[in-house]
XYZ file of N, CA and C in Angstrom:
273
model
N 0.699 -0.927 0.082
C -0.065 -0.120 0.170
C 0.460 1.104 -0.034
N 2.357 1.309 0.739
C 2.612 2.096 0.788
C 3.459 2.168 -0.637
N 3.786 1.400 -1.360
C 4.678 1.451 -2.373
C 3.768 2.161 -3.999
N 2.455 2.140 -3.677
C 1.402 2.334 -4.540
C 0.878 3.898 -4.102
N 0.147 4.022 -3.229
C -0.175 5.241 -2.472
C 0.429 6.182 -2.042
N 1.814 5.763 -1.554
C 2.406 6.966 -0.845
C 3.106 8.158 -1.760
N 3.583 8.923 -0.803
C 4.273 9.872 -0.801
C 5.264 9.904 -1.959
N 4.962 10.537 -3.716
C 6.115 9.771 -4.468
C 7.149 10.324 -4.856
N 8.035 9.435 -4.855
C 9.327 9.566 -4.730
C 10.065 9.512 -6.152
N 10.395 10.816 -7.014
C 10.440 10.790 -8.777
C 9.325 10.577 -9.539
N 8.509 9.946 -9.218
C 7.293 9.129 -9.542
C 7.144 8.280 -9.672
N 7.962 7.504 -8.861
C 8.754 5.674 -9.311
C 7.909 4.934 -7.991
N 8.078 5.338 -6.880
C 7.959 4.381 -5.768
C 6.428 5.672 -5.004
N 6.248 4.787 -3.911
C 5.765 5.447 -2.640
C 6.659 5.710 -1.572
N 6.557 6.311 -0.864
C 7.495 6.388 0.291
C 6.532 6.623 1.603
N 5.367 6.403 1.541
C 5.226 6.553 3.163
C 3.938 5.781 2.924
N 3.092 5.715 4.230
C 1.922 4.642 4.445
C 2.714 3.179 4.477
N 3.640 3.061 5.101
C 4.176 1.983 5.358
C 3.551 0.649 6.741
N 2.865 2.164 7.536
C 2.898 1.378 8.802
C 1.688 1.631 8.760
N 0.563 0.305 9.349
C -0.661 0.905 9.578
C -1.275 1.726 10.207
N -0.439 1.598 11.345
C -0.846 2.552 12.904
C -0.606 4.527 11.884
N -0.113 4.380 10.841
C 0.412 6.106 10.629
C -0.794 6.737 10.331
N -1.524 7.142 10.743
C -2.889 8.082 9.919
C -3.850 7.172 9.144
N -4.103 6.267 9.906
C -5.185 5.387 9.337
C -6.247 5.782 9.427
N -7.306 6.933 9.003
C -8.730 6.927 9.113
C -9.345 6.022 8.774
N -10.809 5.857 9.235
C -11.638 4.561 8.729
C -11.616 4.485 6.872
N -11.739 5.688 6.689
C -11.698 5.914 4.827
C -10.749 5.100 4.602
N -9.445 5.361 5.120
C -8.131 4.760 4.438
C -8.078 3.339 4.981
N -8.849 2.930 5.713
C -8.581 1.212 5.878
C -9.527 0.872 4.976
N -10.605 1.950 4.861
C -11.376 1.035 3.787
C -11.217 0.767 2.407
N -10.298 2.099 2.353
C -9.503 2.441 0.952
C -8.423 1.167 0.633
N -7.922 0.851 2.058
C -6.632 -0.337 2.024
C -7.382 -1.378 1.907
N -8.219 -2.086 2.283
C -8.716 -3.228 1.239
C -9.657 -3.242 0.783
N -9.807 -2.057 0.252
C -10.305 -1.840 -1.405
C -9.247 -2.288 -2.445
N -8.393 -2.284 -1.815
C -7.030 -2.261 -3.074
C -6.220 -3.640 -2.732
N -6.626 -4.533 -1.314
C -6.061 -5.695 -1.208
C -6.865 -6.534 -2.388
N -8.213 -6.075 -2.546
C -9.131 -7.079 -3.331
C -8.516 -7.088 -4.868
N -8.305 -5.446 -5.266
C -7.866 -5.603 -6.355
C -6.326 -6.536 -6.776
N -5.556 -6.076 -5.481
C -4.350 -6.890 -5.899
C -4.666 -8.148 -5.594
N -5.639 -9.015 -5.200
C -5.945 -10.410 -5.520
C -6.337 -11.065 -6.783
N -6.868 -10.260 -7.188
C -7.504 -10.036 -8.665
C -6.648 -9.832 -9.256
N -5.452 -9.507 -9.172
C -4.554 -9.554 -10.273
C -3.891 -10.696 -10.449
N -3.676 -11.423 -8.724
C -2.952 -12.840 -9.115
C -4.002 -13.514 -9.350
N -5.178 -13.579 -9.489
C -6.460 -15.063 -9.716
C -6.006 -14.692 -11.406
N -5.911 -13.297 -11.804
C -6.093 -13.308 -13.971
C -4.818 -13.990 -14.294
N -3.524 -13.892 -13.401
C -2.385 -15.059 -13.782
C -3.071 -16.618 -13.025
N -3.387 -16.526 -12.363
C -3.797 -17.868 -11.873
C -4.602 -18.525 -13.544
N -5.255 -17.885 -13.539
C -6.614 -18.325 -14.500
C -5.814 -18.901 -16.244
N -4.474 -17.959 -16.290
C -3.816 -17.856 -17.739
C -2.972 -18.964 -17.184
N -2.633 -19.763 -16.196
C -1.204 -20.575 -15.930
C -1.672 -21.978 -15.222
N -2.958 -21.981 -15.503
C -3.875 -22.463 -14.506
C -3.137 -24.396 -15.275
N -2.950 -25.294 -14.522
C -1.875 -26.790 -15.070
C -1.009 -27.133 -16.243
N -0.364 -25.474 -16.030
C 0.665 -25.375 -17.107
C 2.032 -24.811 -16.105
N 2.015 -24.588 -15.143
C 3.193 -24.693 -14.366
C 3.229 -25.306 -13.035
N 3.833 -25.443 -11.944
C 4.374 -25.935 -10.996
C 3.675 -25.136 -9.998
N 3.222 -25.498 -9.021
C 2.344 -24.443 -7.972
C 3.258 -23.880 -7.245
N 4.830 -24.150 -6.752
C 5.941 -23.547 -6.168
C 6.227 -22.436 -7.330
N 5.856 -22.529 -8.513
C 6.308 -21.352 -9.533
C 5.404 -20.242 -9.321
N 4.070 -20.631 -9.523
C 3.009 -19.834 -9.086
C 2.650 -19.257 -7.702
N 3.311 -19.581 -7.132
C 3.594 -19.068 -5.740
C 4.739 -17.908 -5.544
N 5.702 -18.387 -6.671
C 6.576 -16.979 -6.442
C 6.234 -16.324 -7.663
N 5.582 -16.067 -8.551
C 4.782 -15.080 -9.333
C 4.037 -14.638 -8.369
N 3.231 -15.247 -8.106
C 2.288 -14.518 -7.596
C 2.498 -13.770 -6.658
N 3.338 -13.818 -5.404
C 4.248 -12.898 -4.339
C 5.096 -11.846 -5.487
N 5.792 -12.335 -6.563
C 6.279 -11.195 -6.908
C 5.491 -9.499 -7.871
N 3.903 -10.431 -8.271
C 3.307 -9.359 -8.771
C 2.673 -8.681 -7.497
N 2.355 -9.634 -6.642
C 1.427 -9.039 -5.284
C 2.714 -7.838 -4.907
N 3.572 -7.926 -4.195
C 4.423 -7.195 -3.844
C 5.719 -6.089 -4.552
N 5.715 -6.596 -5.762
C 6.616 -5.645 -6.861
C 5.766 -4.887 -7.769
N 5.355 -6.113 -8.439
C 4.827 -5.273 -10.028
C 3.613 -4.479 -9.971
N 2.720 -4.667 -9.493
C 1.141 -4.440 -9.048
C 1.391 -2.877 -8.238
N 2.120 -3.171 -7.006
C 2.431 -1.816 -6.651
C 2.889 -0.175 -7.251
N 4.250 -1.000 -7.780
C 4.692 0.026 -8.640
C 4.102 0.551 -10.056
N 3.835 -0.073 -10.507
C 2.940 0.301 -11.595
C 1.410 0.837 -11.002
N 0.828 0.635 -10.345
C 0.119 1.406 -9.312
C 0.343 2.491 -9.528
N 1.510 2.900 -8.514
C 1.715 4.480 -8.417
C 2.122 4.766 -9.471
N 2.613 4.374 -10.403
C 2.988 5.206 -11.844
C 1.562 5.455 -12.428
N 0.449 5.392 -12.373
C -0.622 5.259 -12.961
C -1.590 5.865 -11.553
N -1.748 5.807 -10.363
C -3.019 6.677 -9.082
C -1.852 6.976 -8.311
N -0.784 7.318 -8.312
C 0.336 8.032 -7.762
C -0.242 9.334 -7.130
N -0.603 9.420 -5.595
C -0.964 10.616 -5.274
C -2.485 11.032 -4.934
N -3.336 9.900 -5.051
C -4.754 9.306 -4.819
C -5.288 10.124 -3.871
N -4.290 9.343 -2.809
C -4.436 10.234 -1.178
C -4.731 11.093 -1.401
N -3.310 11.918 -1.559
C -3.182 13.595 -0.728
C -4.057 13.978 -2.363
N -4.728 13.876 -2.652
C -5.573 14.782 -3.793
C -4.316 15.437 -5.443
N -3.168 15.069 -5.046
C -2.566 15.609 -6.124
C -2.439 15.446 -7.509
N -2.573 13.730 -7.114
C -2.820 12.795 -8.938
C -1.267 12.791 -9.432
N -0.653 12.120 -8.878
C 0.510 12.654 -9.510
C 1.398 11.194 -10.006
N 0.375 10.377 -10.796
C 1.099 9.295 -11.588
C 1.033 9.613 -12.697
N 2.362 9.312 -13.378
C 3.141 10.194 -14.729
C 2.285 9.016 -15.719
N 1.640 8.074 -15.852
C 1.021 7.143 -16.771
C -0.484 7.584 -17.032
């Protein structure tokens, strides 16, 4: 969540909101859970594409990479600054 919606560092990654107790209002908690669902959806798309084609351990590794690296970084590029109202995403 911090990589995707935190304060933008040169438009590449977020640098704040890494601690769940850091300024978390009820709206922000709801937004966080909403984004967790979208991150889960991104991994299920991969699951449907590779079903019965790769080993389960490989799927777990790909899912971790997508959930922890690719999804939040590309999300920062598009929706960065949404929480602050700046809309600083460059894509």
